[in-house]
Amino acid sequence: MSTNTYDYDVLYLGSGHGTFDGAIPLAAQGVKVAVVESGLVGGTCPNRGCNAKITLEAPAALANQVSEMQGLVNPALTLNWQNTVAHKHEVIDALPEFIADLMKDNGIALIKGRGHFIDSHTIIVNGEKISAEKFVIATGMHPHQLDLPGRQIVNNSNAFMNLKKLPKRIAIIGAGYIGMEFASIASAFGSQVTVIMRANKALRRFHQPFVEKIITKLNHTGVTFIKNANINSFSDDFGNKAIHYNDTEKIEADWILDATGRIPNTTSLGLEEIGVDYDKDGIIVNDYLQTTIPHIYASGDVIKKKQPKLTPTAIFESLYLMKTFTGATKQPIVYPAIPSTVFTTPRIARVGITPEEAAEDENLTVSANNILDNWYRNVEKEAFGENKLVYTKSHQLVGATEISNHAEDVINTLLPAIELKLTPEQVGRIIHIFPTIGSAAWENL
Ligand SMILES: Cc1cc2nc3c(=O)[nH]c(=O)nc-3n(C[C@H](O)[C@H](O)[C@H](O)COP(=O)(O)OP(=O)(O)OC[C@H]3O[C@@H](n4cnc5c(N)ncnc54)[C@H](O)[C@@H]3O)c2cc1C
Ligand SMILES: NC(=O)c1ccc[n+]([C@@H]2O[C@H](COP(=O)([O-])OP(=O)(O)OC[C@H]3O[C@@H](n4cnc5c(N)ncnc54)[C@H](O)[C@@H]3O)[C@@H](O)[C@H]2O)c1
């Protein structure tokens, strides 16, 4: 692939999972690769997304488990926010250097700075022109901010995960992934949390009867949900902050989080000048992840797509591009079933066809199971445990969703049955270590 015409064979803009999982093995095969990164190496997931969030969530999950096992273990736990944030730093602070070293050790030129196209084969970084035969735009997303009077007092998810002291009263705008996960964490650590919703549905992509159970659980731990709120403005009266909504109402708080979604990083890249098309949902690509300029590709959250914008999706795309660039595949990208979890306590996880979609298709059946009936789930005295499994007429599993403390692990174990389209006979060939969540999950397939 190497060419003398350009400085690099492939140049990636951004160093998150949409880049490095594929760029490292690509460079290891002798392809001349550069990665340009304007912020922390590794991007959102390790530094201010998944890894950071799950470290803050772990004590909340443990406290929930201990409270469910009261009587067997005593007394209830108290959680320490300051130490947990410090521990988060111990867990994640070394990751940018670790990922940077992996890149450099495999021959990638890591360039710190913000990249901007000046023509379709050249970007400018820190005033220097760099050319490449191919580009991958993997610039991710940034938090959306409500553009309303007083917005300067409102914070985003990055700020939440760096709070040195947990505010007594937190108001969260939005009941999507971030709103619900952070409400669950903050409330477990002792904050009085109010979630303000634009309409009346939380976590729209998830099975609503399970979502309602999460809301009920959060209500019990002191979280208040305000539905159908049209926010007008924000105010700060000597530290007593307020969200004003529906013209006459207000909710007071010490700290306000805007969790109203994330916006693709498409501006200031020079895309209009060179003719790469995008809209508010991201960069438009074809089935080969090519943009409107065929030698410029896109990967990860910045792509406009119907698949969930998650780390496993970004990893799959960066690996697909690696195979495309080495010639290992000439096929279009075919996404597998992409699982996702909301890391509240308990969790909701899902993959494949939803019970709602199945209800519209006469060839599919839904089996609803109270999994607390399974003796193994009673070991930890789990309070919530239901799943819904979607089958074809030949009893092949095509979708699953679960609410429980271990929902993410259950859905992970079911993935091969769905993605590899296992028949009942093949399912019967698989045995699991007993007693484990895997064996409990497959018992009734
Ligand atoms: C709070 C939070 C929690 C999350 N939790 C989960 C989870 O539990 N599970 C899950 O699967 N997903 C989770 N996600 C989503 C996950 O983090 C993203 O899907 C994933 O990080 C996308 O990777 P990416 O490479 O596309 O983008 P990013 O990781 O955002 O990387 C893009 C990089 O591009 C850089 N960049 C932007 N513009 C330029 C430029 N012009 N020049 C150079 N560099 C540039 C940015 O600095 C950034 O480092 C979470 C996200 C958030 C915000
Ligand atoms: N567990 C995970 O995998 C995980 C966790 C966190 C984030 N993420 C990723 O990050 C992305 C962003 O998360 P998010 O929670 O910010 O987005 P989201 O799209 O999941 O939720 C945004 C919420 O804000 C609400 N909203 C939008 N505009 C509003 C307005 N004007 N007023 C009030 N409410 C409004 C929406 O109705 C929705 O409930 C997710 O889509 C996902 O890709 C994933």
Coordinates of C-alpha atoms and ligand atoms in Angstrom, one line a residue:
M1 CA 0.0 0.0 0.0
S2 CA 3.0 2.3 0.6
T3 CA 3.2 5.3 -1.7
N4 CA 5.8 8.0 -2.1
T5 CA 3.2 10.6 -3.3
Y6 CA 1.8 11.2 0.2
D7 CA 3.3 11.5 3.7
Y8 CA 1.1 8.6 5.0
D9 CA -1.0 5.8 3.5
V10 CA -3.8 6.3 6.1
L11 CA -4.3 9.3 8.4
Y12 CA -6.9 9.1 11.2
L13 CA -8.5 12.2 12.7
G14 CA -9.2 11.3 16.4
S15 CA -7.7 8.6 18.5
G16 CA -10.8 6.9 20.1
H17 CA -12.0 3.4 19.6
G18 CA -13.2 4.4 16.1
T19 CA -9.5 4.6 15.4
F20 CA -7.1 2.7 17.5
D21 CA -8.5 -0.8 17.6
G22 CA -8.1 -0.9 13.8
A23 CA -5.2 1.5 13.3
I24 CA -2.8 -0.5 15.5
P25 CA -3.1 -3.8 13.6
L26 CA -3.1 -1.9 10.3
A27 CA 0.3 -0.2 11.2
A28 CA 1.6 -3.6 12.5
Q29 CA 1.1 -4.9 8.9
G30 CA 3.5 -2.3 7.5
V31 CA 1.0 0.4 6.4
K32 CA 2.2 3.9 7.1
V33 CA -0.3 5.3 9.6
A34 CA -0.7 8.7 11.3
V35 CA -3.2 9.6 14.0
V36 CA -4.0 13.2 14.8
E37 CA -5.5 13.9 18.2
S38 CA -6.5 17.2 19.7
G39 CA -7.4 16.0 23.2
L40 CA -6.6 13.0 25.4
V41 CA -5.4 9.9 23.5
G42 CA -8.1 7.2 23.5
G43 CA -11.0 9.6 23.2
T44 CA -14.3 9.5 25.1
C45 CA -14.7 5.9 26.3
P46 CA -11.6 5.5 28.4
N47 CA -11.2 9.1 29.6
R48 CA -14.8 10.5 30.1
G49 CA -17.2 7.7 29.1
C50 CA -17.4 4.0 29.7
N51 CA -14.3 3.3 31.8
A52 CA -14.7 6.4 34.0
K53 CA -18.4 5.9 34.5
I54 CA -18.2 2.2 35.4
T55 CA -15.5 2.9 38.1
L56 CA -17.9 5.4 39.7
E57 CA -20.8 3.0 39.4
A58 CA -19.1 0.0 41.0
P59 CA -19.7 1.1 44.7
A60 CA -23.3 1.9 43.8
A61 CA -23.9 -1.6 42.4
L62 CA -22.2 -3.1 45.5
A63 CA -24.3 -1.1 47.9
N64 CA -27.4 -2.2 46.0
Q65 CA -26.4 -5.8 46.3
V66 CA -25.6 -5.4 50.0
S67 CA -29.0 -3.8 50.6
E68 CA -30.7 -6.6 48.8
M69 CA -28.8 -9.1 51.0
Q70 CA -29.7 -7.4 54.3
G71 CA -30.1 -9.9 57.0
L72 CA -27.4 -12.1 55.4
V73 CA -24.8 -9.3 55.5
N74 CA -24.9 -6.3 58.0
P75 CA -24.8 -3.4 58.2
A76 CA -25.6 -1.3 55.1
L77 CA -22.6 0.3 53.3
T78 CA -21.8 4.0 53.2
L79 CA -20.2 5.2 50.0
N80 CA -17.4 7.7 49.7
W81 CA -17.6 9.9 46.7
Q82 CA -14.2 11.6 47.1
N83 CA -12.3 8.3 47.4
T84 CA -14.2 6.9 44.5
V85 CA -13.3 9.8 42.2
A86 CA -9.7 9.4 43.3
H87 CA -9.9 5.7 42.5
K88 CA -11.4 6.5 39.1
H89 CA -8.2 8.5 38.4
E90 CA -6.1 5.6 39.5
V91 CA -8.0 3.3 37.1
I92 CA -8.1 5.6 34.0
D93 CA -5.3 8.2 34.2
A94 CA -2.7 6.0 32.7
L95 CA -4.8 4.9 29.8
P96 CA -3.9 7.7 27.3
E97 CA -0.2 7.0 27.7
F98 CA -0.8 3.2 27.5
I99 CA -2.8 3.6 24.2
A100 CA -0.3 6.1 22.8
D101 CA 2.6 3.7 23.5
L102 CA 0.7 0.9 21.8
M103 CA 0.3 3.1 18.8
K104 CA 3.9 4.2 18.7
D105 CA 5.2 0.7 19.4
N106 CA 3.4 -0.4 16.2
G107 CA 4.9 2.4 14.1
I108 CA 2.0 4.9 14.2
A109 CA 3.0 8.6 14.1
L110 CA 0.9 10.2 16.8
I111 CA 0.5 13.9 16.1
K112 CA -1.0 16.1 18.9
G113 CA -3.2 18.9 17.5
R114 CA -6.4 19.7 15.7
G115 CA -6.7 18.6 12.1
H116 CA -8.5 20.5 9.4
F117 CA -8.8 19.6 5.7
I118 CA -7.4 22.1 3.1
D119 CA -7.9 19.7 0.2
S120 CA -9.1 16.1 -0.1
H121 CA -5.5 14.7 0.4
T122 CA -4.1 17.3 2.9
I123 CA -4.9 18.4 6.4
I124 CA -3.3 21.2 8.3
V125 CA -2.2 20.6 12.0
N126 CA -0.4 23.2 14.1
G127 CA 0.3 25.1 10.9
E128 CA 1.9 22.1 9.2
K129 CA 0.5 20.4 6.1
I130 CA 0.3 16.6 6.2
S131 CA -0.9 14.5 3.2
A132 CA -2.3 11.0 3.0
E133 CA -3.6 8.7 0.4
K134 CA -6.7 7.8 2.6
F135 CA -8.3 9.5 5.6
V136 CA -10.5 8.2 8.4
I137 CA -12.6 10.8 10.2
A138 CA -13.2 9.5 13.7
T139 CA -13.8 12.7 15.6
G140 CA -16.6 11.4 17.9
M141 CA -19.2 13.6 19.5
H142 CA -19.4 16.3 22.2
P143 CA -22.2 17.0 24.8
H144 CA -25.2 18.9 23.5
Q145 CA -26.0 22.0 25.5
L146 CA -29.4 23.6 25.8
D147 CA -29.2 27.1 24.3
L148 CA -31.3 28.9 27.0
P149 CA -30.8 32.0 29.1
G150 CA -28.4 31.3 32.1
R151 CA -26.9 28.2 30.4
Q152 CA -23.4 29.1 31.7
I153 CA -24.3 27.6 35.1
V154 CA -25.2 24.2 33.6
N155 CA -22.6 21.3 33.5
N156 CA -22.0 18.3 31.2
S157 CA -21.2 14.6 31.9
N158 CA -17.4 15.3 31.9
A159 CA -17.8 17.7 34.8
F160 CA -20.0 15.2 36.7
M161 CA -17.3 12.6 36.7
N162 CA -14.7 15.0 38.0
L163 CA -16.8 16.5 40.9
K164 CA -14.5 16.6 44.0
K165 CA -17.5 16.9 46.3
L166 CA -20.9 15.5 45.4
P167 CA -23.6 18.3 45.5
K168 CA -26.5 17.8 48.0
R169 CA -29.1 18.5 45.3
I170 CA -28.5 17.6 41.7
A171 CA -31.0 18.3 38.8
I172 CA -30.5 16.3 35.7
I173 CA -32.0 17.3 32.4
G174 CA -32.7 14.3 30.1
A175 CA -33.6 10.7 30.9
G176 CA -31.4 9.0 28.3
Y177 CA -28.4 6.8 29.0
I178 CA -26.4 9.5 30.8
G179 CA -29.4 11.0 32.7
M180 CA -30.5 7.6 34.1
E181 CA -27.0 6.2 34.8
F182 CA -25.8 9.4 36.6
A183 CA -29.1 9.7 38.5
S184 CA -28.6 6.1 39.7
I185 CA -25.0 6.8 40.7
A186 CA -25.5 10.2 42.4
S187 CA -28.5 9.0 44.3
A188 CA -26.6 5.9 45.6
F189 CA -23.8 8.3 46.8
G190 CA -26.4 10.3 48.8
S191 CA -27.4 13.2 46.5
Q192 CA -31.0 14.3 46.3
V193 CA -31.6 13.9 42.5
T194 CA -34.4 15.3 40.3
V195 CA -34.6 14.2 36.6
I196 CA -36.4 16.6 34.3
M197 CA -37.9 15.0 31.2
R198 CA -39.1 16.8 28.0
A199 CA -41.8 14.3 27.4
N200 CA -43.0 11.3 29.4
K201 CA -40.7 8.4 28.3
A202 CA -37.2 7.6 29.5
L203 CA -34.7 5.4 27.6
R204 CA -36.9 5.3 24.5
R205 CA -34.8 2.5 22.8
F206 CA -35.4 0.1 25.8
H207 CA -38.4 -2.0 26.7
Q208 CA -40.7 0.5 28.4
P209 CA -42.2 -1.9 31.1
F210 CA -38.6 -2.5 32.3
V211 CA -37.8 1.2 32.2
E212 CA -40.8 1.9 34.4
K213 CA -39.4 -0.5 36.9
I214 CA -36.1 1.3 37.0
I215 CA -38.0 4.6 37.5
T216 CA -39.9 3.0 40.4
K217 CA -36.6 1.7 41.9
L218 CA -35.0 5.2 41.6
N219 CA -38.1 6.7 43.1
H220 CA -37.6 4.5 46.2
T221 CA -34.0 5.7 46.5
G222 CA -35.3 9.3 46.5
V223 CA -35.0 10.3 42.8
T224 CA -37.9 12.5 41.6
F225 CA -38.9 12.5 37.9
I226 CA -40.6 15.6 36.5
K227 CA -42.3 14.7 33.1
N228 CA -43.5 17.0 30.3
A229 CA -41.2 19.9 31.3
N230 CA -40.5 22.6 28.8
I231 CA -37.4 24.3 30.1
N232 CA -37.4 28.2 29.8
S233 CA -34.2 29.3 31.6
F234 CA -31.6 28.8 34.4
S235 CA -30.8 31.1 37.3
D236 CA -28.3 31.3 40.1
D237 CA -29.2 33.2 43.3
F238 CA -25.9 33.2 45.3
G239 CA -25.4 29.4 44.7
N240 CA -29.0 28.5 44.9
K241 CA -29.5 27.4 41.3
A242 CA -32.8 26.8 39.6
I243 CA -34.3 25.4 36.4
H244 CA -37.4 27.4 35.3
Y245 CA -39.9 25.4 33.2
N246 CA -43.4 25.4 31.9
D247 CA -43.4 29.2 32.3
T248 CA -44.3 29.3 36.0
E249 CA -42.6 26.3 37.6
K250 CA -39.0 25.9 39.0
I251 CA -36.8 23.2 40.5
E252 CA -34.0 24.3 42.7
A253 CA -30.6 22.5 42.9
D254 CA -27.0 23.0 43.9
W255 CA -25.7 21.6 40.6
I256 CA -27.3 21.1 37.2
L257 CA -26.4 18.5 34.6
D258 CA -27.4 18.8 30.9
A259 CA -27.7 15.2 29.6
T260 CA -29.7 16.1 26.5
G261 CA -27.6 14.1 24.0
R262 CA -24.4 14.3 22.1
I263 CA -23.6 16.1 18.8
P264 CA -21.2 14.7 16.1
N265 CA -17.9 16.6 15.8
T266 CA -18.3 17.7 12.2
T267 CA -17.7 21.4 12.3
S268 CA -14.3 23.2 11.8
L269 CA -12.9 20.2 9.9
G270 CA -13.1 21.9 6.5
L271 CA -15.7 19.3 5.3
E272 CA -17.8 21.8 3.5
E273 CA -14.8 23.1 1.6
I274 CA -13.7 19.7 0.3
G275 CA -17.3 18.3 -0.2
V276 CA -17.8 15.7 2.5
D277 CA -21.5 15.6 3.2
Y278 CA -22.9 15.5 6.7
D279 CA -26.0 16.6 8.6
K280 CA -27.0 17.0 12.3
D281 CA -26.7 13.3 12.9
G282 CA -23.2 12.9 11.5
I283 CA -21.1 12.2 8.4
I284 CA -23.0 10.4 5.6
V285 CA -21.3 7.2 4.6
N286 CA -22.0 4.3 2.2
D287 CA -21.9 0.6 3.1
Y288 CA -18.1 0.7 2.9
L289 CA -17.9 3.6 5.3
Q290 CA -16.8 5.9 2.5
T291 CA -17.9 9.5 2.7
T292 CA -19.0 11.4 -0.4
I293 CA -15.2 11.5 -1.2
P294 CA -14.3 7.8 -1.7
H295 CA -10.8 8.0 -0.3
I296 CA -12.1 9.7 2.9
Y297 CA -13.8 7.3 5.3
A298 CA -15.5 7.8 8.6
S299 CA -15.7 5.6 11.7
G300 CA -17.3 5.6 15.2
D301 CA -19.8 8.0 16.7
V302 CA -19.3 10.7 14.1
I303 CA -21.1 8.6 11.5
K304 CA -24.8 9.1 10.8
K305 CA -26.2 5.6 11.3
K306 CA -29.0 3.6 12.7
Q307 CA -26.8 1.4 14.8
P308 CA -26.3 2.6 18.4
K309 CA -23.4 4.9 18.9
L310 CA -21.4 2.8 21.3
T311 CA -17.9 1.6 21.8
P312 CA -18.4 -1.9 20.4
T313 CA -19.9 -0.3 17.2
A314 CA -16.8 2.0 16.9
I315 CA -14.5 -1.0 17.4
F316 CA -16.3 -3.0 14.8
E317 CA -16.0 -0.2 12.3
S318 CA -12.3 0.5 12.9
L319 CA -11.6 -3.2 12.5
Y320 CA -13.7 -3.4 9.3
L321 CA -11.7 -0.4 7.9
M322 CA -8.4 -2.1 8.8
K323 CA -9.5 -5.2 6.8
T324 CA -10.7 -3.0 3.9
F325 CA -7.3 -1.1 3.8
T326 CA -5.3 -4.3 3.8
G327 CA -7.4 -5.9 1.1
A328 CA -8.6 -8.7 3.6
T329 CA -12.2 -7.8 2.6
K330 CA -13.9 -6.1 -0.3
Q331 CA -17.3 -6.7 1.1
P332 CA -19.6 -4.0 2.5
I333 CA -19.9 -3.7 6.3
V334 CA -22.4 -6.1 7.8
Y335 CA -23.1 -5.1 11.4
P336 CA -23.7 -7.9 13.9
A337 CA -26.4 -7.7 16.5
I338 CA -25.1 -4.9 18.8
P339 CA -25.9 -5.3 22.5
S340 CA -26.4 -2.4 24.8
T341 CA -26.9 -1.8 28.6
V342 CA -28.0 1.0 30.8
F343 CA -25.7 0.8 33.8
T344 CA -28.3 1.7 36.4
T345 CA -29.0 -0.6 39.4
P346 CA -30.5 -2.8 38.4
R347 CA -29.4 -2.7 34.7
I348 CA -31.5 -3.0 31.6
A349 CA -29.7 -4.7 28.7
R350 CA -30.9 -5.7 25.2
V351 CA -29.9 -7.1 21.9
G352 CA -31.6 -7.9 18.6
I353 CA -35.4 -7.7 18.0
T354 CA -37.3 -6.0 20.8
P355 CA -40.6 -7.3 22.2
E356 CA -42.3 -4.3 20.7
E357 CA -41.0 -5.1 17.2
A358 CA -41.9 -8.8 17.7
A359 CA -45.5 -7.8 18.5
E360 CA -45.8 -6.4 14.9
D361 CA -44.5 -9.7 13.3
E362 CA -46.7 -12.8 13.3
N363 CA -43.7 -15.0 12.6
L364 CA -42.2 -14.1 16.0
T365 CA -43.1 -15.1 19.5
V366 CA -42.1 -13.5 22.8
S367 CA -41.6 -15.5 25.9
A368 CA -41.8 -13.4 29.1
N369 CA -40.0 -14.9 32.1
N370 CA -39.9 -14.0 35.8
I371 CA -36.2 -15.0 36.3
L372 CA -36.4 -14.6 40.0
D373 CA -38.1 -18.0 39.9
N374 CA -34.6 -19.3 39.0
W375 CA -33.0 -20.6 42.2
Y376 CA -29.6 -19.1 41.2
R377 CA -31.0 -15.6 41.1
N378 CA -32.3 -16.1 44.6
V379 CA -28.8 -16.7 45.9
E380 CA -28.1 -12.9 46.0
K381 CA -31.8 -12.1 46.8
E382 CA -32.1 -10.0 43.7
A383 CA -35.1 -7.7 43.9
F384 CA -35.7 -7.3 40.1
G385 CA -35.4 -10.0 37.5
E386 CA -37.5 -10.3 34.3
N387 CA -36.6 -11.0 30.7
K388 CA -38.3 -11.3 27.4
L389 CA -36.9 -13.6 24.7
V390 CA -38.0 -13.3 21.1
Y391 CA -38.0 -16.5 18.9
T392 CA -38.7 -17.4 15.3
K393 CA -41.3 -20.2 14.6
S394 CA -38.4 -22.7 14.5
H395 CA -37.4 -21.6 18.0
Q396 CA -34.3 -19.7 17.1
L397 CA -33.5 -16.8 19.4
V398 CA -33.5 -13.4 17.6
G399 CA -33.8 -10.9 20.5
A400 CA -33.5 -10.7 24.2
T401 CA -34.0 -8.0 26.9
E402 CA -33.5 -8.2 30.6
I403 CA -33.8 -6.2 33.8
S404 CA -31.6 -7.5 36.6
N405 CA -28.4 -6.8 38.4
H406 CA -26.5 -9.0 35.9
A407 CA -28.4 -8.1 32.8
E408 CA -25.3 -7.1 30.8
D409 CA -23.6 -10.5 31.5
V410 CA -26.8 -12.4 30.6
I411 CA -27.1 -10.6 27.3
N412 CA -23.4 -11.2 26.6
T413 CA -23.8 -14.9 27.1
L414 CA -26.8 -15.0 24.7
L415 CA -25.0 -13.3 21.9
P416 CA -23.7 -16.4 20.1
A417 CA -27.2 -17.9 20.0
I418 CA -28.5 -14.8 18.2
E419 CA -25.6 -13.8 16.0
L420 CA -24.7 -17.3 14.9
K421 CA -28.4 -18.2 14.5
L422 CA -28.0 -21.4 16.6
T423 CA -30.7 -24.0 16.2
P424 CA -32.3 -25.6 19.3
E425 CA -30.1 -28.7 18.6
Q426 CA -26.9 -26.5 18.6
V427 CA -28.1 -24.7 21.7
G428 CA -28.4 -28.1 23.3
R429 CA -24.7 -28.9 22.5
I430 CA -23.5 -26.0 24.7
I431 CA -23.0 -26.6 28.3
H432 CA -21.9 -24.0 30.9
I433 CA -20.0 -24.0 34.1
F434 CA -22.5 -24.6 36.9
P435 CA -23.7 -22.7 38.9
T436 CA -23.2 -19.5 37.0
I437 CA -25.1 -16.7 35.4
G438 CA -24.3 -18.3 32.0
S439 CA -25.9 -21.6 32.9
A440 CA -28.9 -19.8 34.4
A441 CA -29.3 -17.7 31.3
W442 CA -29.2 -20.6 28.8
E443 CA -31.3 -23.0 30.9
N444 CA -34.6 -22.2 29.3
L445 CA -33.6 -21.4 25.8
Ligands
LIG1 C1 -20.7 9.5 29.8 C2 -20.5 8.5 28.7 C3 -20.7 7.1 29.0 C4 -20.6 6.2 28.0 N1 -20.7 4.9 28.4 C5 -20.6 3.9 27.4 C6 -20.7 2.5 27.8 O1 -20.9 2.2 29.0 N2 -20.6 1.6 26.8 C7 -20.5 1.9 25.5 O2 -20.4 1.1 24.6 N3 -20.4 3.3 25.1 C8 -20.4 4.2 26.1 N4 -20.3 5.5 25.7 C9 -20.1 5.9 24.3 C10 -18.6 5.7 23.9 O3 -17.8 6.4 24.7 C11 -18.5 6.1 22.4 O4 -19.4 5.4 21.6 C12 -17.1 5.9 21.9 O5 -16.1 6.5 22.7 C13 -16.9 6.4 20.4 O6 -15.6 6.3 20.0 P1 -15.1 7.3 18.8 O7 -13.7 6.9 18.5 O8 -16.1 7.3 17.7 O9 -15.1 8.8 19.4 P2 -14.3 9.4 20.6 O10 -13.9 8.4 21.6 O11 -15.1 10.6 21.1 O12 -12.9 9.9 19.9 C14 -12.9 11.0 19.1 C15 -11.6 11.8 19.3 O13 -11.4 12.7 18.2 C16 -10.8 13.8 18.7 N5 -11.0 14.9 17.8 C17 -12.1 15.6 17.5 N6 -12.0 16.5 16.5 C18 -10.6 16.4 16.2 C19 -9.8 17.1 15.2 N7 -10.3 18.0 14.4 N8 -8.5 16.8 15.1 C20 -8.0 15.8 15.9 N9 -8.7 15.1 16.8 C21 -10.0 15.4 16.9 C22 -11.4 14.0 20.1 O14 -10.5 14.8 20.9 C23 -11.6 12.6 20.6 O15 -10.5 12.2 21.3 C24 -20.4 6.6 26.7 C25 -20.2 7.9 26.4 C26 -20.3 8.9 27.4 C27 -20.2 10.3 27.0
LIG2 N1 -24.3 2.6 28.8 C1 -24.0 3.1 27.6 O1 -23.7 2.4 26.6 C2 -23.9 4.6 27.4 C3 -23.9 5.4 28.6 C4 -23.8 6.8 28.4 C5 -23.8 7.3 27.1 N2 -23.8 6.5 26.0 C6 -23.7 7.1 24.6 O2 -23.8 8.5 24.7 C7 -24.9 9.0 24.0 C8 -25.4 10.2 24.6 O3 -26.1 9.9 25.9 P1 -27.2 10.9 26.4 O4 -27.8 10.3 27.6 O5 -26.7 12.3 26.5 O6 -28.2 10.9 25.1 P2 -29.6 10.1 24.8 O7 -29.9 10.4 23.4 O8 -29.5 8.7 25.3 O9 -30.6 10.9 25.8 C9 -30.9 12.3 25.7 C10 -32.1 12.6 26.5 O10 -32.3 14.0 26.6 C11 -33.7 14.3 26.3 N3 -33.7 15.6 25.7 C12 -33.3 16.0 24.5 N4 -33.5 17.3 24.3 C13 -34.1 17.8 25.4 C14 -34.6 19.0 25.9 N5 -34.6 20.1 25.1 N6 -35.1 19.1 27.1 C15 -35.2 18.0 27.9 N7 -34.8 16.8 27.5 C16 -34.2 16.7 26.3 C17 -34.1 13.2 25.3 O11 -35.5 13.0 25.3 C18 -33.4 12.0 25.9 O12 -34.1 11.4 27.0 C19 -25.8 7.8 23.9 O13 -26.7 7.9 22.8 C20 -24.9 6.7 23.8 O14 -24.5 6.6 22.5 C21 -23.9 5.2 26.2

